[in-house]
Coordinates of C-alpha atoms in Angstrom, one line a residue:
M1 CA 0.0 0.6 0.4
K2 CA 3.2 2.8 1.4
S3 CA 4.9 1.8 -2.3
L4 CA 1.2 2.1 -4.2
E5 CA 1.3 5.6 -2.0
F6 CA 4.5 6.1 -2.8
A7 CA 4.5 5.9 -7.1
Q8 CA 1.4 8.3 -6.6
Q9 CA 3.0 11.0 -4.8
Y10 CA 6.2 10.3 -7.4
Q11 CA 4.4 10.8 -10.8
K12 CA 3.2 13.8 -9.4
L13 CA 6.1 15.9 -8.7
Q14 CA 7.9 14.8 -12.3
E15 CA 4.1 16.0 -14.0
Q16 CA 5.1 19.6 -12.3
I17 CA 9.2 19.1 -13.4
T18 CA 9.6 21.8 -16.6
P19 CA 12.4 22.6 -17.7
D20 CA 13.7 26.3 -17.8
E21 CA 12.4 27.8 -21.0
A22 CA 15.8 30.4 -21.3
K23 CA 17.7 27.8 -20.9
I24 CA 15.0 25.8 -23.9
C25 CA 15.5 29.1 -25.9
T26 CA 19.9 28.6 -26.2
V27 CA 19.0 25.4 -27.2
I28 CA 17.1 25.7 -30.2
T29 CA 19.5 29.2 -31.4
K30 CA 22.3 26.8 -31.4
A31 CA 20.3 23.9 -32.8
E32 CA 19.1 26.3 -36.3
K33 CA 23.3 27.4 -35.9
L34 CA 24.2 24.7 -36.7
E35 CA 21.3 23.4 -39.1
K36 CA 22.3 26.4 -41.1
R37 CA 25.8 25.8 -40.9
R38 CA 25.4 21.9 -42.0
R39 CA 23.5 23.0 -45.3
K40 CA 26.6 25.6 -46.6
K41 CA 28.9 22.9 -45.8
R42 CA 26.9 19.5 -46.3
L43 CA 28.1 18.4 -42.9
L44 CA 26.0 15.9 -40.2
L45 CA 27.7 15.4 -37.5
W46 CA 25.5 18.8 -35.3
K47 CA 22.8 16.1 -35.2
P48 CA 24.3 13.7 -31.7
A49 CA 25.0 16.6 -30.2
I50 CA 22.1 18.8 -31.0
A51 CA 20.1 15.3 -30.0
L52 CA 22.7 15.1 -26.4
A53 CA 20.9 18.1 -25.4
A54 CA 17.9 17.4 -26.3
V55 CA 18.4 13.6 -23.9
C56 CA 19.5 15.7 -21.1
I57 CA 16.7 17.9 -20.6
C58 CA 14.2 14.5 -21.3
L59 CA 15.9 12.8 -17.8
Y60 CA 14.3 15.0 -16.2
V61 CA 10.3 16.0 -17.9
S62 CA 8.7 14.0 -19.0
M63 CA 8.5 13.8 -22.8
P64 CA 4.4 12.6 -24.0
A65 CA 3.0 15.3 -21.3
L66 CA 5.9 18.5 -22.4
A67 CA 5.6 17.2 -25.8
A68 CA 1.6 18.1 -26.0
S69 CA 2.0 21.6 -23.1
S70 CA 5.5 23.3 -23.5
A71 CA 6.0 24.7 -27.6
S72 CA 8.9 25.2 -27.2
V73 CA 10.0 21.4 -26.6
Y74 CA 8.3 20.4 -29.2
Q75 CA 10.3 22.9 -31.3
M76 CA 13.5 21.4 -30.1
M77 CA 12.1 18.3 -30.3
Y78 CA 10.8 18.3 -34.5
L79 CA 14.5 20.4 -35.4
V80 CA 16.2 17.8 -33.9
S81 CA 14.1 15.0 -35.1
P82 CA 10.8 15.2 -36.6
K83 CA 10.2 11.6 -36.6
I84 CA 10.5 10.8 -32.3
A85 CA 8.7 14.7 -31.9
Q86 CA 5.6 13.1 -33.8
H87 CA 5.5 10.0 -31.8
F88 CA 6.4 11.8 -28.3
M89 CA 2.8 14.2 -29.3
P90 CA -0.3 11.8 -28.1
V91 CA -2.9 11.8 -30.6
Q92 CA -5.4 14.7 -31.2
K93 CA -8.1 15.3 -33.5
S94 CA -10.0 18.4 -32.0
D95 CA -8.9 21.7 -30.6
T96 CA -11.2 24.4 -29.1
D97 CA -9.9 28.1 -28.9
Q98 CA -11.5 31.6 -28.8
G99 CA -14.1 29.3 -28.2
I100 CA -13.2 27.6 -32.1
R101 CA -12.9 24.3 -32.5
M102 CA -11.0 22.4 -35.2
E103 CA -11.7 18.6 -35.8
V104 CA -10.1 17.0 -37.8
L105 CA -12.8 14.7 -39.9
S106 CA -10.6 12.4 -41.8
A107 CA -7.1 11.5 -42.7
S108 CA -5.3 9.1 -45.5
I109 CA -2.9 8.2 -47.2
Q110 CA -2.4 6.9 -51.1
G111 CA 0.8 6.7 -51.9
H112 CA 3.0 9.4 -51.4
T113 CA 0.3 11.9 -51.2
A114 CA -1.9 12.5 -48.1
S115 CA -4.9 13.6 -47.7
I116 CA -6.6 15.5 -45.0
Y117 CA -10.5 16.8 -43.9
L118 CA -10.5 18.9 -41.0
T119 CA -13.5 22.0 -40.1
L120 CA -13.3 25.0 -38.6
Q121 CA -17.0 25.9 -36.0
D122 CA -17.2 29.0 -34.1
L123 CA -18.7 27.5 -31.2
E124 CA -20.2 31.9 -29.5
G125 CA -20.6 34.0 -32.8
E126 CA -20.2 35.0 -36.5
R127 CA -16.3 34.6 -37.1
I128 CA -16.7 31.8 -39.3
D129 CA -17.4 32.0 -43.0
D130 CA -17.2 30.8 -46.7
T131 CA -14.1 33.3 -47.0
T132 CA -12.3 31.8 -44.2
D133 CA -8.5 31.5 -45.0
L134 CA -6.0 30.6 -42.6
F135 CA -3.8 33.7 -43.4
D136 CA -0.9 31.6 -44.0
S137 CA -0.1 31.0 -40.9
Y138 CA -1.5 27.2 -40.5
Q139 CA 2.0 24.8 -40.5
V140 CA 2.3 21.0 -40.9
N141 CA 4.6 18.9 -38.5
C142 CA 5.4 15.4 -40.6
P143 CA 7.9 12.9 -39.7
F144 CA 8.6 13.2 -43.4
D145 CA 10.2 15.2 -45.4
S146 CA 8.1 16.9 -47.1
T147 CA 5.6 19.8 -49.1
S148 CA 2.1 20.2 -47.9
H149 CA -0.9 23.5 -48.9
C150 CA -4.3 24.0 -47.9
E151 CA -7.0 24.8 -48.8
R152 CA -10.7 25.8 -48.5
V153 CA -13.5 23.3 -50.0
G154 CA -16.7 23.9 -48.4
Y155 CA -18.4 25.6 -46.3
D156 CA -21.7 24.8 -43.6
A157 CA -23.8 28.5 -43.3
D158 CA -26.2 26.6 -40.2
T159 CA -23.5 25.2 -38.0
K160 CA -21.3 27.7 -39.5
T161 CA -18.6 25.9 -40.4
V162 CA -15.7 25.8 -42.9
T163 CA -14.2 22.3 -44.6
F164 CA -10.2 22.4 -45.3
L165 CA -8.3 19.8 -47.7
V166 CA -4.4 19.8 -46.2
T167 CA -2.6 17.8 -49.1
I168 CA 0.8 16.6 -48.0
E169 CA 3.2 15.2 -50.3
A170 CA 6.3 13.1 -49.7
W171 CA 9.7 14.1 -51.3
E172 CA 10.9 11.8 -54.2
N173 CA 8.1 10.1 -54.8
K174 CA 8.2 8.2 -51.9
D175 CA 5.5 6.2 -49.4
I176 CA 4.1 7.4 -47.5
C177 CA 4.4 5.1 -44.0
G178 CA 1.7 4.9 -41.4
D179 CA 2.5 7.6 -39.2
K180 CA 1.2 11.2 -36.6
V181 CA 1.0 14.4 -38.5
T182 CA 0.3 18.1 -36.5
F183 CA -1.4 20.9 -38.1
S184 CA -1.7 24.1 -35.9
V185 CA -3.0 27.0 -36.7
K186 CA -2.2 31.2 -35.5
S187 CA -4.5 33.0 -37.5
L188 CA -8.1 32.6 -38.9
L189 CA -8.9 35.2 -41.3
S190 CA -13.0 36.2 -42.8
G191 CA -15.4 38.9 -43.8
K192 CA -13.2 39.0 -47.3
K193 CA -14.4 41.2 -49.8
T194 CA -13.6 39.6 -53.9
Y195 CA -14.1 42.9 -56.1
E196 CA -13.8 41.6 -59.7
Q197 CA -12.8 43.5 -62.9
I198 CA -13.8 46.6 -61.7
P199 CA -14.0 49.9 -63.7
V200 CA -11.4 53.1 -62.1
V201 CA -12.0 56.3 -63.6
L202 CA -9.6 57.9 -63.7
D203 CA -8.7 61.9 -65.9
F204 CA -5.9 60.7 -67.8
S205 CA -5.2 64.6 -69.5
Q206 CA -4.9 66.0 -66.2
L207 CA -1.3 63.5 -65.6
S208 CA 2.0 65.6 -65.0
K209 CA 4.9 63.4 -66.6
A210 CA 6.8 65.3 -63.8
S211 CA 4.9 64.3 -61.1
R212 CA 6.3 64.5 -57.3
T213 CA 8.7 61.4 -56.6
Q214 CA 10.8 60.3 -53.6
T215 CA 13.5 56.6 -52.8
V216 CA 12.5 54.4 -51.3
S217 CA 13.5 51.0 -50.0
I218 CA 10.9 47.9 -50.2
R219 CA 9.8 45.2 -48.6
G220 CA 9.4 43.1 -51.8
G221 CA 7.5 42.9 -55.4
G222 CA 6.7 40.8 -58.4
A223 CA 7.5 41.2 -62.1
S224 CA 6.6 39.7 -65.3
D225 CA 10.3 38.7 -66.9
E226 CA 13.2 38.2 -65.0
K227 CA 14.2 40.5 -66.8
W228 CA 12.5 43.5 -64.5
F229 CA 13.2 41.3 -61.5
A230 CA 17.0 43.0 -61.8
Q231 CA 14.9 46.8 -61.0
L232 CA 14.1 44.9 -57.6
D233 CA 17.1 44.6 -56.6
Q234 CA 17.6 48.5 -55.7
D235 CA 16.2 51.8 -53.8
Q236 CA 13.2 52.2 -56.0
T237 CA 11.7 56.1 -56.8
A238 CA 8.1 56.2 -56.2
L239 CA 5.7 58.9 -56.3
I240 CA 5.3 60.9 -52.8
P241 CA 1.0 59.7 -51.6
S242 CA -1.8 62.3 -52.0
A243 CA -4.3 62.6 -50.8
P244 CA -6.9 59.5 -51.4
L245 CA -9.0 60.1 -54.5
E246 CA -12.6 60.0 -53.5
G247 CA -14.6 57.8 -55.5
F248 CA -12.1 54.8 -55.4
P249 CA -15.0 52.2 -55.4
V250 CA -13.4 49.8 -52.8
E251 CA -13.8 49.9 -49.7
G252 CA -11.0 49.1 -47.2
I253 CA -7.9 50.1 -50.5
R254 CA -7.0 54.1 -50.7
L255 CA -6.2 55.7 -54.1
T256 CA -3.3 57.3 -53.1
G257 CA -1.4 58.3 -56.9
V258 CA -0.8 58.2 -60.3
G259 CA 1.4 59.6 -62.1
Y260 CA 4.1 59.1 -64.8
A261 CA 7.9 58.9 -62.9
D262 CA 11.7 57.8 -64.8
G263 CA 8.9 57.8 -67.7
R264 CA 7.0 55.4 -66.8
L265 CA 3.3 55.4 -65.5
H266 CA 3.3 54.7 -61.8
I267 CA -0.6 53.7 -60.1
Q268 CA 0.3 53.9 -56.7
T269 CA -3.3 52.8 -53.3
A270 CA -2.5 52.7 -49.9
I271 CA -3.6 50.7 -47.7
G272 CA -3.7 50.7 -43.1
N273 CA -3.2 47.7 -41.4
V274 CA -2.7 45.4 -43.5
L275 CA -0.2 43.2 -42.1
E276 CA -4.0 42.9 -39.7
N277 CA -5.9 42.5 -43.0
D278 CA -4.3 41.1 -45.9
S279 CA -6.4 43.6 -48.0
H280 CA -4.9 43.4 -51.3
G281 CA -5.5 43.7 -55.0
W282 CA -3.5 45.5 -59.6
F283 CA -4.9 46.6 -61.9
W284 CA -4.6 46.3 -65.4
F285 CA -5.6 48.5 -68.8
Q286 CA -7.8 47.1 -71.3
D287 CA -8.8 48.6 -74.6
R288 CA -12.3 47.9 -76.6
M289 CA -11.2 45.8 -78.8
G290 CA -9.7 43.2 -75.2
K291 CA -6.2 43.8 -75.6
E292 CA -3.9 44.3 -72.2
V293 CA -1.9 46.0 -70.9
R294 CA -0.2 44.6 -67.5
S295 CA 2.5 46.3 -65.4
I296 CA 6.0 45.4 -65.6
Y297 CA 7.1 45.1 -62.5
S298 CA 5.7 46.2 -59.1
F299 CA 6.9 46.9 -55.9
S300 CA 5.8 47.6 -51.1
F301 CA 7.1 49.3 -48.8
F302 CA 5.6 51.2 -46.3
E303 CA 5.2 54.1 -43.5
E304 CA 4.5 55.0 -40.3
T305 CA 2.2 57.9 -39.6
S306 CA 2.6 60.6 -36.5
Q307 CA -0.2 58.5 -34.8
G308 CA 1.5 55.4 -35.6
E309 CA -0.3 53.7 -37.9
R310 CA 1.9 51.7 -40.6
V311 CA 1.2 52.9 -43.9
D312 CA 1.7 50.1 -46.2
Y313 CA 2.2 51.0 -50.4
D314 CA 1.6 49.4 -53.8
E315 CA 2.8 50.9 -56.7
E316 CA 2.2 49.0 -60.1
V317 CA 4.0 50.2 -63.6
F318 CA 3.1 50.4 -66.9
E319 CA 5.7 51.2 -69.8
I320 CA 2.5 53.4 -71.5
G321 CA 2.8 56.2 -73.1
C322 CA 0.4 59.7 -72.1
D323 CA -0.7 60.2 -75.5
E324 CA -1.6 56.2 -75.3
L325 CA -3.4 56.0 -72.4
E326 CA -7.1 57.8 -73.8
K327 CA -7.3 54.5 -75.7
Y328 CA -7.7 52.1 -72.9
Q329 CA -9.6 51.9 -69.6
L330 CA -8.1 51.1 -66.3
Y331 CA -9.9 47.8 -64.3
G332 CA -8.8 46.3 -60.9
N333 CA -9.4 42.8 -59.5
F334 CA -9.3 43.1 -55.6
V335 CA -9.4 42.1 -52.2
T336 CA -10.8 42.9 -48.6
A337 CA -11.0 40.9 -45.3
G338 CA -12.7 42.4 -42.1
K339 CA -12.7 39.9 -39.4
R340 CA -8.9 38.2 -37.8
T341 CA -9.1 36.1 -34.8
D342 CA -5.9 35.5 -33.3
G343 CA -5.2 32.3 -31.5
M344 CA -3.4 28.6 -30.8
W345 CA -4.9 25.6 -32.7
R346 CA -3.9 22.3 -32.6
V347 CA -3.9 19.2 -33.5
T348 CA -2.2 15.3 -34.0
F349 CA -3.8 12.2 -35.4
P350 CA -2.6 8.9 -37.1
L351 CA -2.7 8.6 -40.8
E352 CA -4.3 5.4 -42.4
T353 CA -3.2 4.3 -45.7
D354 CA -6.8 4.3 -47.4
E355 CA -6.7 0.6 -49.9
E356 CA -8.7 1.5 -52.2

């Protein structure tokens, strides 16, 4: 009887032991640095050293419990050995946070591809709709090398439930052996509005060939072909933002500049708090015969207002002369979103081979 009481007491004490978070972060940082060296020099000697550090921590903790409850421990384990990390993760097919439940419906394997269907349901409010996406905040952790993507495939308005399909493909077309996968999400975005082929009315006769410009450091960009990608390796000449154009038909996006700079036509839009809403869009010109003129490249930069608000600017650059503009109509496609919900949803589930 005493031995049973002692065992129970020991188990309670063991469950209360947790590693120092600072030490875990130090181990993770060292592991990441060693990983970068391994990729450059193709050395594989770092793993035993980091694995030993992980083992030292494991001597003082209950690993299955910590893998489920401590994100730091799980990240360290996954960095050292994805296979071991997934082995220790307990199966949990549903998770609720912020009043929203994520649940795995099915997970199956066909050769080198795994297909997972999961749902998100709002149990308390109106934060889930048929436009909900995961705001590029999801992560797929597998015990094998793979690529993955996630897409929305359905929505049930009666239950406020949206369904996603996660597809995982093993590298080199290797067959996937049944094992556990962890899928996590940090942010949800909903309330999206889509504007397609919106005509934008501008008085091009008033455009000045000597627009007020500034030099900016860009945070990103794109180009129509390789010829223009080199243009994005340097600071850009951008329009100085003006007062937003009245009557612009897209709520949440402001048209703040149209003019010529360096001999090319620039069209500039501004979005406040873009990191919170992912609003975006693009323009093109089209004549009466349907011929289109697309931008040759685009770039983005941001500024902070005196009130501390971040404003992101997108600028598209066209090779079209001022005397040609009257032949064309300007159009745009845009997407805006109004609701962002942050939290932490994480499920772990086994993969089963589809016999069919």
